[in-house]
Amino acid sequence: MTVAPTPTTTAELSYVYAVGPRVPELERAVPRLTGLLDRPVHTVESGGLAAVVSSVPEAQFGEEGFKAQLEDLGRLEVIARTHHGVVDTLFRAVTVLPLRLATVYRDDARVAAMLDESGPEFTALLERLAGHLECGVKVYALPPGPRSAPSAPARPDAARPDGGGTNPGRAYLQRRKAQRTRHEDAAREAAETSARVREVAAAHAVDRVVHRPQQGELATGEGRNITNEAYLVPKGTTDAFAAAVREAARDLPGVRVEVTGPWAPYSFASPPAPRAEDGDRRGR
């Protein structure tokens, strides 16, 4: 039996990792980078800006091809790791705006047009983020400590006829009430800790972005994630930021606080939406 070959296309797209200023530091960093599929990285320049780009096959990164890759978690992880690796290396050399994962344009000419269209907005964002890094803060509510769990009444003879004993049904309800109280106390303590941590973190940062709490496969470690925030912190003060946040939550019962970073300020780099043409796609 002869198997028909899978249709292929040799068309290429321009995958954009980041936008930065057109400066020598960026030009020196780019030749050391390796992009997706181990392809070389280059710049597309317009005015005072440069986009950091590599070519990718349309068969894999066009609309249909990328939808298929989204279903392969292993492949998606490789794409994300490569994307972030390029951005982080660039950011160590110069401030850049990370673009979203899988941002592609029909060709380099469209990338240059995008820089022309959104140049003032990109420049303003770069000026705002210069000299800053992102740190993450997550607060987790821990389950109440183990105590006697309520059990259904199983000994009706425990109640004495003279009323001197404890009614088993009443005792069960009392234990249930105590359990609810412990959960309510834990939730209140976690909320108070979140507010305290937020106040301390904000005092050491210049901006904050609130993300949705992580759930399901994204949630790691003990407890329920109730706060997931990113802070824009001046370079050179990230250690002090982390120490202050951890100190704010020290010895507080019922919560766990996690500080992550520093890294490039992904949460604060929201590039403007350029005019889209066929073959262009903003990332995810």
mmCIF file of C-alpha atoms in Angstrom:
data_model
loop_
_atom_site.group_PDB
_atom_site.id
_atom_site.type_symbol
_atom_site.label_atom_id
_atom_site.label_comp_id
_atom_site.label_asym_id
_atom_site.label_seq_id
_atom_site.Cartn_x
_atom_site.Cartn_y
_atom_site.Cartn_z
ATOM 1 C CA MET A 1 0.000 0.000 0.000
ATOM 2 C CA THR A 2 1.306 3.429 -0.901
ATOM 3 C CA VAL A 3 0.788 6.182 1.643
ATOM 4 C CA ALA A 4 0.148 9.594 0.149
ATOM 5 C CA PRO A 5 2.634 12.215 1.402
ATOM 6 C CA THR A 6 1.391 14.840 3.806
ATOM 7 C CA PRO A 7 0.899 18.162 2.001
ATOM 8 C CA THR A 8 3.619 20.620 2.914
ATOM 9 C CA THR A 9 4.387 24.234 2.246
ATOM 10 C CA THR A 10 7.737 25.980 2.133
ATOM 11 C CA ALA A 11 6.266 29.378 2.996
ATOM 12 C CA GLU A 12 7.892 31.176 5.911
ATOM 13 C CA LEU A 13 6.519 33.573 8.520
ATOM 14 C CA SER A 14 8.300 36.111 10.709
ATOM 15 C CA TYR A 15 8.053 35.213 14.397
ATOM 16 C CA VAL A 16 8.598 38.230 16.676
ATOM 17 C CA TYR A 17 10.014 37.721 20.167
ATOM 18 C CA ALA A 18 10.422 41.290 21.362
ATOM 19 C CA VAL A 19 10.762 44.933 20.391
ATOM 20 C CA GLY A 20 13.583 47.085 21.698
ATOM 21 C CA PRO A 21 15.519 50.259 21.012
ATOM 22 C CA ARG A 22 17.858 50.314 18.053
ATOM 23 C CA VAL A 23 21.053 50.456 20.102
ATOM 24 C CA PRO A 24 24.465 48.716 20.005
ATOM 25 C CA GLU A 25 23.639 46.617 23.086
ATOM 26 C CA LEU A 26 20.773 44.967 21.230
ATOM 27 C CA GLU A 27 22.810 44.476 18.072
ATOM 28 C CA ARG A 28 25.562 42.733 20.060
ATOM 29 C CA ALA A 29 23.120 40.421 21.863
ATOM 30 C CA VAL A 30 21.211 39.167 18.818
ATOM 31 C CA PRO A 31 23.979 37.115 17.115
ATOM 32 C CA ARG A 32 24.330 34.991 20.267
ATOM 33 C CA LEU A 33 20.669 33.941 20.183
ATOM 34 C CA THR A 34 19.073 30.813 18.791
ATOM 35 C CA GLY A 35 15.385 30.939 17.971
ATOM 36 C CA LEU A 36 12.664 28.375 17.459
ATOM 37 C CA LEU A 37 13.643 25.218 15.580
ATOM 38 C CA ASP A 38 17.296 26.199 16.216
ATOM 39 C CA ARG A 39 17.049 28.936 13.617
ATOM 40 C CA PRO A 40 19.102 32.146 13.722
ATOM 41 C CA VAL A 41 17.629 35.344 15.078
ATOM 42 C CA HIS A 42 17.851 38.696 13.321
ATOM 43 C CA THR A 43 16.486 42.210 13.685
ATOM 44 C CA VAL A 44 13.990 44.162 11.625
ATOM 45 C CA GLU A 45 14.561 47.884 12.094
ATOM 46 C CA SER A 46 12.449 50.957 11.613
ATOM 47 C CA GLY A 47 13.278 54.378 12.961
ATOM 48 C CA GLY A 48 14.668 54.039 16.463
ATOM 49 C CA LEU A 49 13.167 50.596 17.081
ATOM 50 C CA ALA A 50 14.195 47.038 16.306
ATOM 51 C CA ALA A 51 12.098 43.879 16.380
ATOM 52 C CA VAL A 52 13.883 40.627 17.216
ATOM 53 C CA VAL A 53 12.699 38.006 14.732
ATOM 54 C CA SER A 54 13.313 34.536 13.360
ATOM 55 C CA SER A 55 11.780 32.751 10.387
ATOM 56 C CA VAL A 56 9.408 29.852 11.073
ATOM 57 C CA PRO A 57 7.487 27.525 8.738
ATOM 58 C CA GLU A 58 3.951 28.610 7.985
ATOM 59 C CA ALA A 59 2.924 24.949 8.092
ATOM 60 C CA GLN A 60 3.697 24.910 11.820
ATOM 61 C CA PHE A 61 3.033 28.494 12.891
ATOM 62 C CA GLY A 62 0.165 29.563 10.676
ATOM 63 C CA GLU A 63 -3.330 29.443 12.146
ATOM 64 C CA GLU A 64 -4.018 25.770 11.496
ATOM 65 C CA GLY A 65 -0.501 24.585 12.181
ATOM 66 C CA PHE A 66 -0.263 26.353 15.508
ATOM 67 C CA LYS A 67 -3.658 25.051 16.611
ATOM 68 C CA ALA A 68 -2.250 21.561 16.169
ATOM 69 C CA GLN A 69 0.817 22.460 18.231
ATOM 70 C CA LEU A 70 -1.394 23.752 21.034
ATOM 71 C CA GLU A 71 -2.662 20.211 21.490
ATOM 72 C CA ASP A 72 0.871 18.925 22.103
ATOM 73 C CA LEU A 73 1.857 20.138 25.584
ATOM 74 C CA GLY A 74 5.432 18.976 25.154
ATOM 75 C CA ARG A 75 5.836 20.947 21.949
ATOM 76 C CA LEU A 76 4.125 23.977 23.448
ATOM 77 C CA GLU A 77 6.553 23.873 26.372
ATOM 78 C CA VAL A 78 9.504 23.929 23.973
ATOM 79 C CA ILE A 79 8.054 26.950 22.158
ATOM 80 C CA ALA A 80 7.459 28.813 25.417
ATOM 81 C CA ARG A 81 10.903 27.986 26.808
ATOM 82 C CA THR A 82 12.641 29.112 23.617
ATOM 83 C CA HIS A 83 10.584 32.308 23.420
ATOM 84 C CA HIS A 84 11.289 33.250 27.034
ATOM 85 C CA GLY A 85 14.951 32.295 26.683
ATOM 86 C CA VAL A 86 15.387 34.769 23.827
ATOM 87 C CA VAL A 87 13.572 37.514 25.718
ATOM 88 C CA ASP A 88 15.472 36.969 28.973
ATOM 89 C CA THR A 89 18.842 37.029 27.208
ATOM 90 C CA LEU A 90 17.914 40.257 25.454
ATOM 91 C CA PHE A 91 16.641 41.839 28.647
ATOM 92 C CA ARG A 92 19.966 41.235 30.379
ATOM 93 C CA ALA A 93 21.549 43.452 27.743
ATOM 94 C CA VAL A 94 18.872 46.103 27.166
ATOM 95 C CA THR A 95 15.245 46.847 27.993
ATOM 96 C CA VAL A 96 12.914 45.143 25.519
ATOM 97 C CA LEU A 97 9.172 44.637 25.268
ATOM 98 C CA PRO A 98 8.361 40.918 25.249
ATOM 99 C CA LEU A 99 5.689 40.106 22.691
ATOM 100 C CA ARG A 100 3.155 37.401 23.352
ATOM 101 C CA LEU A 101 3.898 33.804 22.548
ATOM 102 C CA ALA A 102 3.466 32.933 18.854
ATOM 103 C CA THR A 103 3.223 36.481 17.488
ATOM 104 C CA VAL A 104 3.804 36.086 13.749
ATOM 105 C CA TYR A 105 3.666 38.314 10.660
ATOM 106 C CA ARG A 106 3.479 37.469 6.992
ATOM 107 C CA ASP A 107 7.055 38.659 6.425
ATOM 108 C CA ASP A 108 9.693 41.103 7.651
ATOM 109 C CA ALA A 109 8.099 43.910 5.656
ATOM 110 C CA ARG A 110 4.956 43.523 7.774
ATOM 111 C CA VAL A 111 7.083 43.577 10.923
ATOM 112 C CA ALA A 112 8.650 46.862 9.796
ATOM 113 C CA ALA A 113 5.196 48.265 9.048
ATOM 114 C CA MET A 114 4.062 47.255 12.535
ATOM 115 C CA LEU A 115 6.986 49.187 14.034
ATOM 116 C CA ASP A 116 6.056 52.222 11.958
ATOM 117 C CA GLU A 117 2.401 52.046 12.989
ATOM 118 C CA SER A 118 3.027 51.615 16.708
ATOM 119 C CA GLY A 119 6.371 53.359 17.137
ATOM 120 C CA PRO A 120 5.265 56.066 19.624
ATOM 121 C CA GLU A 121 3.461 53.552 21.843
ATOM 122 C CA PHE A 122 6.425 51.162 21.835
ATOM 123 C CA THR A 123 8.812 53.984 22.685
ATOM 124 C CA ALA A 124 6.676 55.155 25.605
ATOM 125 C CA LEU A 125 6.483 51.620 27.003
ATOM 126 C CA LEU A 126 10.227 51.122 26.691
ATOM 127 C CA GLU A 127 10.886 54.356 28.556
ATOM 128 C CA ARG A 128 8.492 53.308 31.314
ATOM 129 C CA LEU A 129 10.020 49.847 31.778
ATOM 130 C CA ALA A 130 13.662 50.890 31.537
ATOM 131 C CA GLY A 131 15.523 50.003 34.720
ATOM 132 C CA HIS A 132 12.772 47.753 36.084
ATOM 133 C CA LEU A 133 12.119 44.039 36.524
ATOM 134 C CA GLU A 134 9.049 41.988 37.356
ATOM 135 C CA CYS A 135 8.552 40.041 40.589
ATOM 136 C CA GLY A 136 5.594 37.786 41.298
ATOM 137 C CA VAL A 137 3.774 37.344 44.604
ATOM 138 C CA LYS A 138 1.353 34.507 45.307
ATOM 139 C CA VAL A 139 -0.562 33.950 48.537
ATOM 140 C CA TYR A 140 -1.958 30.498 49.320
ATOM 141 C CA ALA A 141 -4.606 29.691 51.924
ATOM 142 C CA LEU A 142 -3.629 26.519 53.749
ATOM 143 C CA PRO A 143 -6.232 24.058 54.981
ATOM 144 C CA PRO A 144 -7.086 24.342 58.698
ATOM 145 C CA GLY A 145 -4.965 22.216 61.004
ATOM 146 C CA PRO A 146 -6.164 18.660 61.650
ATOM 147 C CA ARG A 147 -8.675 18.349 64.411
ATOM 148 C CA SER A 148 -11.439 15.949 65.265
ATOM 149 C CA ALA A 149 -13.502 15.566 62.124
ATOM 150 C CA PRO A 150 -17.263 15.518 62.592
ATOM 151 C CA SER A 151 -18.741 12.058 62.461
ATOM 152 C CA ALA A 152 -22.341 11.053 62.210
ATOM 153 C CA PRO A 153 -24.013 10.149 65.503
ATOM 154 C CA ALA A 154 -23.737 6.400 65.947
ATOM 155 C CA ARG A 155 -24.519 5.853 69.638
ATOM 156 C CA PRO A 156 -28.042 6.847 70.530
ATOM 157 C CA ASP A 157 -27.546 5.329 73.969
ATOM 158 C CA ALA A 158 -24.956 7.990 74.759
ATOM 159 C CA ALA A 159 -27.738 10.350 75.816
ATOM 160 C CA ARG A 160 -28.784 9.719 79.407
ATOM 161 C CA PRO A 161 -32.519 9.635 80.137
ATOM 162 C CA ASP A 162 -32.071 12.146 82.929
ATOM 163 C CA GLY A 163 -30.704 14.691 80.481
ATOM 164 C CA GLY A 164 -27.241 14.621 82.054
ATOM 165 C CA GLY A 165 -25.577 13.306 78.926
ATOM 166 C CA THR A 166 -24.863 15.041 75.638
ATOM 167 C CA ASN A 167 -27.315 14.490 72.816
ATOM 168 C CA PRO A 168 -25.275 12.862 70.015
ATOM 169 C CA GLY A 169 -27.106 14.778 67.295
ATOM 170 C CA ARG A 170 -26.410 18.067 69.044
ATOM 171 C CA ALA A 171 -22.753 17.118 69.543
ATOM 172 C CA TYR A 172 -22.433 16.345 65.846
ATOM 173 C CA LEU A 173 -23.908 19.716 64.869
ATOM 174 C CA GLN A 174 -21.579 21.467 67.296
ATOM 175 C CA ARG A 175 -18.576 19.783 65.705
ATOM 176 C CA ARG A 176 -19.811 20.772 62.253
ATOM 177 C CA LYS A 177 -20.212 24.357 63.414
ATOM 178 C CA ALA A 178 -16.702 24.343 64.881
ATOM 179 C CA GLN A 179 -15.331 23.040 61.603
ATOM 180 C CA ARG A 180 -17.095 25.767 59.607
ATOM 181 C CA THR A 181 -15.748 28.340 62.035
ATOM 182 C CA ARG A 182 -12.188 27.101 61.512
ATOM 183 C CA HIS A 183 -12.574 27.358 57.728
ATOM 184 C CA GLU A 184 -14.039 30.860 58.031
ATOM 185 C CA ASP A 185 -11.211 31.903 60.347
ATOM 186 C CA ALA A 186 -8.639 30.508 57.902
ATOM 187 C CA ALA A 187 -10.222 32.388 54.991
ATOM 188 C CA ARG A 188 -10.283 35.621 56.978
ATOM 189 C CA GLU A 189 -6.645 35.222 58.039
ATOM 190 C CA ALA A 190 -5.611 34.556 54.445
ATOM 191 C CA ALA A 191 -7.472 37.652 53.224
ATOM 192 C CA GLU A 192 -5.849 39.788 55.925
ATOM 193 C CA THR A 193 -2.425 38.430 55.029
ATOM 194 C CA SER A 194 -3.028 39.147 51.336
ATOM 195 C CA ALA A 195 -3.895 42.749 52.143
ATOM 196 C CA ARG A 196 -0.835 43.109 54.356
ATOM 197 C CA VAL A 197 1.485 41.581 51.766
ATOM 198 C CA ARG A 198 -0.013 43.744 49.013
ATOM 199 C CA GLU A 199 0.572 46.905 51.041
ATOM 200 C CA VAL A 200 4.215 46.021 51.710
ATOM 201 C CA ALA A 201 4.874 44.916 48.125
ATOM 202 C CA ALA A 202 3.302 48.060 46.673
ATOM 203 C CA ALA A 203 5.572 50.213 48.834
ATOM 204 C CA HIS A 204 8.609 48.663 47.111
ATOM 205 C CA ALA A 205 7.224 48.721 43.552
ATOM 206 C CA VAL A 206 6.082 51.255 40.989
ATOM 207 C CA ASP A 207 3.159 49.299 39.539
ATOM 208 C CA ARG A 208 1.074 46.176 40.061
ATOM 209 C CA VAL A 209 -0.889 43.813 37.826
ATOM 210 C CA VAL A 210 -3.466 41.401 39.230
ATOM 211 C CA HIS A 211 -3.655 37.985 37.568
ATOM 212 C CA ARG A 212 -6.266 35.305 38.058
ATOM 213 C CA PRO A 213 -5.420 32.867 40.868
ATOM 214 C CA GLN A 214 -3.921 29.681 39.516
ATOM 215 C CA GLN A 215 -6.056 26.567 39.576
ATOM 216 C CA GLY A 216 -5.900 23.016 38.308
ATOM 217 C CA GLU A 217 -2.651 21.981 36.619
ATOM 218 C CA LEU A 218 -1.208 25.483 36.976
ATOM 219 C CA ALA A 219 -1.499 25.399 40.774
ATOM 220 C CA THR A 220 1.552 23.937 42.478
ATOM 221 C CA GLY A 221 2.438 23.347 46.092
ATOM 222 C CA GLU A 222 0.291 23.254 49.176
ATOM 223 C CA GLY A 223 -2.801 25.400 49.614
ATOM 224 C CA ARG A 224 -5.325 27.238 47.467
ATOM 225 C CA ASN A 225 -3.988 30.178 45.484
ATOM 226 C CA ILE A 226 -5.996 33.262 46.460
ATOM 227 C CA THR A 227 -3.654 36.036 45.273
ATOM 228 C CA ASN A 228 -1.542 36.065 42.107
ATOM 229 C CA GLU A 229 0.046 39.441 41.407
ATOM 230 C CA ALA A 230 2.987 40.887 39.502
ATOM 231 C CA TYR A 231 4.971 43.930 40.624
ATOM 232 C CA LEU A 232 7.201 46.242 38.617
ATOM 233 C CA VAL A 233 10.306 46.714 40.761
ATOM 234 C CA PRO A 234 13.361 48.933 40.156
ATOM 235 C CA LYS A 235 16.517 47.010 39.302
ATOM 236 C CA GLY A 236 18.812 46.669 42.276
ATOM 237 C CA THR A 237 15.943 46.506 44.762
ATOM 238 C CA THR A 238 14.455 43.107 43.929
ATOM 239 C CA ASP A 239 16.206 41.391 46.861
ATOM 240 C CA ALA A 240 14.850 44.008 49.260
ATOM 241 C CA PHE A 241 11.394 43.583 47.729
ATOM 242 C CA ALA A 242 11.435 39.814 48.262
ATOM 243 C CA ALA A 243 12.759 40.136 51.814
ATOM 244 C CA ALA A 244 10.104 42.691 52.769
ATOM 245 C CA VAL A 245 7.271 40.568 51.369
ATOM 246 C CA ARG A 246 8.470 37.439 53.143
ATOM 247 C CA GLU A 247 8.889 39.343 56.396
ATOM 248 C CA ALA A 248 5.336 40.668 56.125
ATOM 249 C CA ALA A 249 4.023 37.103 56.138
ATOM 250 C CA ARG A 250 6.455 35.630 58.639
ATOM 251 C CA ASP A 251 4.890 33.430 61.335
ATOM 252 C CA LEU A 252 1.360 34.130 60.127
ATOM 253 C CA PRO A 253 -0.774 31.005 60.482
ATOM 254 C CA GLY A 254 -2.822 29.471 57.721
ATOM 255 C CA VAL A 255 -1.034 30.999 54.725
ATOM 256 C CA ARG A 256 1.922 30.428 52.447
ATOM 257 C CA VAL A 257 3.535 33.271 50.496
ATOM 258 C CA GLU A 258 5.644 32.680 47.393
ATOM 259 C CA VAL A 259 7.863 35.321 45.756
ATOM 260 C CA THR A 260 9.106 34.625 42.217
ATOM 261 C CA GLY A 261 11.408 36.400 39.786
ATOM 262 C CA PRO A 262 12.941 38.738 38.975
ATOM 263 C CA TRP A 263 12.536 38.529 35.228
ATOM 264 C CA ALA A 264 11.587 40.625 32.223
ATOM 265 C CA PRO A 265 8.364 42.573 32.889
ATOM 266 C CA TYR A 266 6.016 40.472 30.767
ATOM 267 C CA SER A 267 2.957 41.556 32.742
ATOM 268 C CA PHE A 268 3.627 45.239 32.063
ATOM 269 C CA ALA A 269 4.628 45.043 28.400
ATOM 270 C CA SER A 270 1.296 45.365 26.634
ATOM 271 C CA PRO A 271 2.169 46.408 23.085
ATOM 272 C CA PRO A 272 -0.483 48.207 21.054
ATOM 273 C CA ALA A 273 -2.536 46.121 18.660
ATOM 274 C CA PRO A 274 -1.289 46.891 15.147
ATOM 275 C CA ARG A 275 -3.465 46.732 12.067
ATOM 276 C CA ALA A 276 -3.705 43.073 11.102
ATOM 277 C CA GLU A 277 -3.329 41.721 7.596
ATOM 278 C CA ASP A 278 -3.596 38.195 6.213
ATOM 279 C CA GLY A 279 -0.912 36.039 7.801
ATOM 280 C CA ASP A 280 -0.446 38.264 10.851
ATOM 281 C CA ARG A 281 -1.362 36.963 14.296
ATOM 282 C CA ARG A 282 -0.856 38.499 17.686
ATOM 283 C CA GLY A 283 0.335 35.957 20.214
ATOM 284 C CA ARG A 284 -1.396 34.160 23.046
#
